[in-house]
CSV table of C-alpha atoms in Angstrom, one decimal:
chain,number,residue,atom,x,y,z
A,1,ALA,CA,120.2,150.5,151.2
A,2,LEU,CA,117.4,148.7,149.6
A,3,TRP,CA,115.1,149.1,152.9
A,4,LEU,CA,115.3,153.0,152.5
A,5,ASN,CA,114.7,153.0,148.8
A,6,MET,CA,111.7,151.2,149.8
A,7,GLN,CA,110.6,153.6,152.2
A,8,CYS,CA,111.3,157.3,151.4
A,9,PHE,CA,114.2,157.5,149.4
A,10,THR,CA,115.5,156.7,146.1
A,11,ASN,CA,118.8,155.7,144.3
A,12,ALA,CA,120.2,155.4,147.8
A,13,ARG,CA,123.4,153.1,148.4
A,14,ALA,CA,123.7,153.3,151.5
A,15,GLU,CA,122.1,153.9,155.1
A,16,THR,CA,124.9,156.9,156.1
A,17,TYR,CA,126.3,159.3,153.1
A,18,TRP,CA,128.8,162.0,153.5
A,19,SER,CA,128.8,165.7,153.5
A,20,SER,CA,131.1,168.0,151.6
A,21,SER,CA,131.6,169.5,155.1
A,22,THR,CA,135.4,168.6,156.8
A,23,SER,CA,134.8,168.5,160.5
A,24,SER,CA,136.4,172.2,161.8
A,25,GLY,CA,137.6,170.2,164.9
A,26,ALA,CA,139.7,167.4,163.1
A,27,THR,CA,140.4,167.8,159.4
A,28,ASP,CA,140.6,163.6,159.2
A,29,TYR,CA,137.0,164.0,159.9
A,30,ALA,CA,134.0,164.8,157.6
A,31,TRP,CA,130.3,165.8,158.9
A,32,SER,CA,128.2,162.2,157.4
A,33,VAL,CA,123.8,161.7,157.7
A,34,ASP,CA,122.8,158.6,158.5
A,35,LEU,CA,119.9,157.8,156.5
A,36,TRP,CA,118.1,155.1,158.7
A,37,TYR,CA,118.2,157.2,162.1
A,38,GLY,CA,117.7,160.7,160.7
A,39,THR,CA,121.3,161.8,162.5
A,40,ILE,CA,124.3,163.6,161.9
A,41,ASP,CA,127.7,163.1,163.3
A,42,THR,CA,131.5,163.2,161.9
A,43,LEU,CA,133.5,160.4,161.1
A,44,VAL,CA,136.5,159.4,160.0
A,45,LYS,CA,137.0,159.9,156.1
A,46,SER,CA,138.2,156.4,155.7
A,47,ASP,CA,135.8,155.0,157.2
A,48,THR,CA,134.1,153.0,154.2
A,49,TYR,CA,130.6,152.2,155.6
A,50,SER,CA,130.0,155.3,153.9
A,51,VAL,CA,129.4,156.3,150.4
A,52,TRP,CA,130.4,159.7,149.2
A,53,PRO,CA,127.0,160.6,147.0
A,54,VAL,CA,127.1,160.4,143.6
A,55,ARG,CA,124.7,160.5,140.5
A,56,SER,CA,122.9,157.6,138.8
A,57,GLY,CA,122.3,157.8,135.3
A,58,HIS,CA,126.0,158.1,134.1
A,59,ASN,CA,126.7,155.8,131.4
A,60,GLY,CA,128.4,152.6,132.3
A,61,VAL,CA,127.7,153.6,135.9
A,62,PHE,CA,125.8,151.4,137.5
A,63,GLY,CA,123.7,153.0,140.9
A,64,ASN,CA,121.2,152.0,143.6
A,65,LEU,CA,122.4,148.6,144.1
A,66,GLY,CA,121.3,146.4,146.8
A,67,ILE,CA,120.8,143.3,148.2
A,68,SER,CA,119.2,142.1,151.1
A,69,ILE,CA,117.8,138.5,152.5
A,70,ASN,CA,114.2,138.5,154.2
A,71,ALA,CA,113.6,142.1,154.6
A,72,ARG,CA,116.8,142.8,156.5
A,73,ALA,CA,116.6,140.2,158.9
A,74,ASP,CA,119.2,139.3,161.1
A,75,PHE,CA,118.7,135.6,161.9
A,76,THR,CA,116.7,132.6,159.8
A,77,ARG,CA,116.0,129.3,160.5
A,78,SER,CA,115.7,127.8,157.1
A,79,THR,CA,118.0,128.1,154.2
A,80,THR,CA,115.3,129.3,152.4
A,81,VAL,CA,115.7,132.7,152.2
A,82,ASN,CA,114.0,135.6,149.3
A,83,LEU,CA,115.9,137.8,148.5
A,84,ARG,CA,115.4,141.8,147.4
A,85,LEU,CA,117.2,142.6,144.5
A,86,SER,CA,117.9,146.5,143.6
A,87,ALA,CA,120.2,147.7,140.8
A,88,SER,CA,119.7,150.8,138.4
A,89,ASP,CA,121.4,152.1,135.0
A,90,ALA,CA,120.9,154.2,132.6
A,91,ASN,CA,121.7,151.6,130.1
A,92,GLY,CA,119.5,149.3,131.5
A,93,VAL,CA,120.0,145.9,133.8
A,94,MET,CA,119.9,143.0,131.7
A,95,GLU,CA,121.0,140.2,134.5
A,96,MET,CA,122.4,139.0,137.3
A,97,GLY,CA,124.9,136.1,139.0
A,98,LEU,CA,124.8,135.1,142.6
A,99,SER,CA,126.4,133.5,144.4
A,100,ASN,CA,127.1,131.8,148.2
A,101,ASP,CA,130.4,132.1,148.3
A,102,GLY,CA,131.3,135.0,146.2
A,103,THR,CA,133.4,132.8,143.9
A,104,ASP,CA,131.5,129.8,142.4
A,105,TRP,CA,128.2,131.9,140.2
A,106,SER,CA,125.6,131.2,139.2
A,107,GLU,CA,124.4,130.9,135.8
A,108,ALA,CA,123.5,134.5,134.2
A,109,GLU,CA,119.6,135.2,134.8
A,110,ALA,CA,117.8,138.2,133.5
A,111,TYR,CA,117.2,140.4,136.2
A,112,ILE,CA,114.3,141.1,139.0
A,113,ASN,CA,113.9,142.4,141.7
A,114,SER,CA,112.5,139.5,144.4
A,115,LYS,CA,113.9,135.5,144.3
A,116,ALA,CA,114.2,133.0,146.4
A,117,TRP,CA,117.3,131.6,147.3
A,118,THR,CA,119.0,128.4,149.2
A,119,LEU,CA,121.2,129.0,151.9
A,120,THR,CA,123.8,126.5,152.7
A,121,SER,CA,123.2,123.9,155.0
A,122,GLY,CA,124.8,124.1,158.6
A,123,ASP,CA,123.9,127.0,161.7
A,124,GLY,CA,126.1,130.2,161.7
A,125,LEU,CA,127.0,133.1,159.4
A,126,LYS,CA,125.9,133.1,155.8
A,127,THR,CA,127.0,135.7,152.8
A,128,VAL,CA,124.9,135.8,149.8
A,129,TYR,CA,127.0,137.8,146.8
A,130,VAL,CA,125.4,139.2,144.1
A,131,LYS,CA,126.8,141.2,140.6
A,132,TYR,CA,124.7,143.0,138.0
A,133,LYS,CA,125.3,143.4,133.9
A,134,ASP,CA,124.0,146.4,132.2
A,135,ASN,CA,122.9,146.3,128.5
A,136,ALA,CA,126.5,147.3,127.6
A,137,GLY,CA,127.5,144.2,128.9
A,138,ASN,CA,128.8,145.8,131.6
A,139,TRP,CA,129.9,144.0,135.0
A,140,SER,CA,129.1,145.4,138.2
A,141,SER,CA,131.4,144.6,141.8
A,142,ALA,CA,129.9,142.4,144.0
A,143,TYR,CA,127.1,143.3,146.4
A,144,SER,CA,126.5,141.2,149.5
A,145,TYR,CA,124.6,140.3,152.8
A,146,ILE,CA,125.0,138.5,155.9
A,147,ILE,CA,122.3,136.9,157.3
A,148,THR,CA,122.8,134.3,160.6
A,149,LEU,CA,121.4,130.7,159.9
A,150,ASP,CA,120.3,129.0,163.4
A,151,SER,CA,117.5,126.4,163.1
A,152,THR,CA,118.6,124.8,166.3
A,153,ALA,CA,116.0,125.6,169.4
A,154,PRO,CA,118.0,126.3,173.1
A,155,ASP,CA,117.7,124.5,176.1
A,156,THR,CA,116.1,125.5,178.8
A,157,THR,CA,117.2,124.8,182.8
A,158,ILE,CA,115.8,125.7,185.7
A,159,THR,CA,118.8,126.3,188.5
A,160,GLY,CA,116.5,127.4,191.7
A,161,THR,CA,113.3,126.4,193.1
A,162,PRO,CA,111.6,126.4,196.5
A,163,SER,CA,111.7,123.3,198.6
A,164,ASN,CA,109.5,120.3,197.9
A,165,PRO,CA,107.6,119.9,200.1
A,166,SER,CA,107.4,123.7,201.1
A,167,ASN,CA,105.4,126.0,203.2
A,168,ILE,CA,106.9,129.7,200.9
A,169,THR,CA,103.2,131.1,199.5
A,170,SER,CA,105.7,133.5,197.8
A,171,PRO,CA,108.2,131.0,195.8
A,172,GLY,CA,111.0,132.0,193.6
A,173,PHE,CA,112.7,130.3,190.0
A,174,SER,CA,116.0,130.9,188.6
A,175,PHE,CA,116.6,129.6,185.3
A,176,THR,CA,118.7,129.8,182.2
A,177,SER,CA,120.1,129.0,178.6
A,178,ASN,CA,122.1,127.5,176.4
A,179,GLU,CA,122.3,130.8,173.9
A,180,THR,CA,122.9,134.1,175.5
A,181,GLY,CA,120.1,136.8,173.9
A,182,VAL,CA,117.2,134.2,174.2
A,183,THR,CA,113.8,135.5,175.9
A,184,PHE,CA,112.0,133.6,178.5
A,185,GLN,CA,108.3,132.5,178.6
A,186,CYS,CA,107.3,131.5,181.9
A,187,GLN,CA,103.5,129.0,183.5
A,188,LEU,CA,102.4,128.4,186.5
A,189,ASP,CA,100.2,125.8,186.8
A,190,SER,CA,97.4,125.5,184.0
A,191,GLY,CA,97.8,130.0,183.1
A,192,ASN,CA,99.6,130.8,180.1
A,193,TYR,CA,102.7,131.2,179.2
A,194,THR,CA,103.7,134.7,179.7
A,195,THR,CA,107.0,136.7,179.0
A,196,CYS,CA,109.6,136.0,181.7
A,197,THR,CA,113.6,137.1,182.9
A,198,SER,CA,114.9,135.5,186.2
A,199,PRO,CA,114.3,135.1,188.6
A,200,ALA,CA,110.2,135.1,188.5
A,201,THR,CA,108.4,135.8,191.8
A,202,TYR,CA,104.9,134.1,192.2
A,203,THR,CA,102.3,135.1,195.2
A,204,GLY,CA,99.5,133.8,196.8
A,205,LEU,CA,100.0,130.4,196.2
A,206,THR,CA,97.4,127.7,198.0
A,207,ASN,CA,98.6,124.6,199.2
A,208,GLY,CA,98.9,121.6,197.0
A,209,THR,CA,100.6,120.7,194.5
A,210,HIS,CA,101.6,123.1,191.7
A,211,THR,CA,103.9,123.1,188.7
A,212,PHE,CA,106.3,125.6,187.0
A,213,SER,CA,107.7,125.9,183.8
A,214,VAL,CA,109.9,128.0,181.8
A,215,LYS,CA,110.8,128.5,177.9
A,216,ALA,CA,113.5,129.8,175.8
A,217,THR,CA,113.3,131.5,172.5
A,218,ASP,CA,116.0,132.5,170.5
A,219,ALA,CA,116.5,135.6,168.6
A,220,ALA,CA,115.7,133.5,165.2
A,221,GLY,CA,113.0,132.4,166.4
A,222,ASN,CA,113.1,128.6,167.3
A,223,THR,CA,111.6,127.9,170.9
A,224,ASP,CA,112.6,124.8,173.4
A,225,PRO,CA,110.2,122.1,172.4
A,226,THR,CA,110.9,120.2,175.8
A,227,PRO,CA,110.0,123.2,178.3
A,228,ALA,CA,111.7,122.2,181.8
A,229,ASP,CA,109.6,122.1,184.6
A,230,TYR,CA,109.7,121.4,188.7
A,231,THR,CA,106.5,120.4,190.2
A,232,TRP,CA,106.5,120.4,194.0
A,233,VAL,CA,103.9,120.7,197.3
A,234,VAL,CA,102.8,124.2,198.5
A,235,ASP,CA,101.5,122.8,202.7
A,236,THR,CA,101.0,125.6,205.7
A,237,ALA,CA,99.0,123.6,207.4
A,238,ALA,CA,100.6,123.3,211.3
A,239,PRO,CA,100.6,119.8,211.9
A,240,ASP,CA,97.3,118.3,214.3
A,241,THR,CA,98.6,116.3,217.9
A,242,ALA,CA,96.6,113.8,219.1
A,243,ILE,CA,96.9,111.7,222.5
A,244,THR,CA,96.1,108.6,222.0
A,245,SER,CA,97.1,106.3,225.2
A,246,HIS,CA,97.4,107.5,228.5
A,247,PRO,CA,97.3,105.8,232.1
A,248,ASN,CA,94.5,106.1,234.2
A,249,ASN,CA,93.6,110.1,236.8
A,250,PRO,CA,94.7,108.8,239.1
A,251,THR,CA,96.8,106.1,239.1
A,252,ASN,CA,98.8,104.0,241.6
A,253,ASN,CA,101.1,103.3,239.0
A,254,ASN,CA,104.5,104.6,239.2
A,255,SER,CA,106.0,103.6,235.5
A,256,THR,CA,103.2,104.8,232.8
A,257,SER,CA,103.2,104.8,229.2
A,258,PHE,CA,101.5,107.7,226.3
């Protein structure tokens, strides 16, 4: 909702709003409008992801409540994040409280719409909670945002290579990572790293020594600091054979060697 408020909407409390029209196909469904994707659809009325449109500005009723982390990011590599906070009330919003667990709250402080915050340590899902207090002394319910803390770089492994030495000038390489959802970058010899997928194939290699390297980057932006690599020799030249010793021609020796 906060992202929507920063775009073209105002007072948006959720991404999806119910309309007042029940679906003609099933009375337990209603039409909804998705402000994020600009689509309409029918959803079960019990779906709490959507909200009924309510006018803000009524006494004692908060509106436009929200919290997001790092501009609505799904991942962060650092425990230090930036919160975007949003609340409005006819009486004015005076204070707010923050929490990492919804139980232990920070001391109430003056309401601001942007604040640095420290997540709890340790990789995994992190939830930050906020509640607001208006000038009449009313506290809102708690609102939250979930983000994944991932400070661990993935490890990259090469699983398939040409033999060493090899006479193949178009070799293929297979590789994987210990994390899912990663992207890879590959490098051949002294070239630049470029985006690649497994298997990666190269063509037109010349005779000599070559090195293939690959590194994974996870969804949080952590990149393997020690790319996996493989060095091998391409040799397509057939060997040359020479006779270095032989009998005289003609010879009277019926036992000879070469």
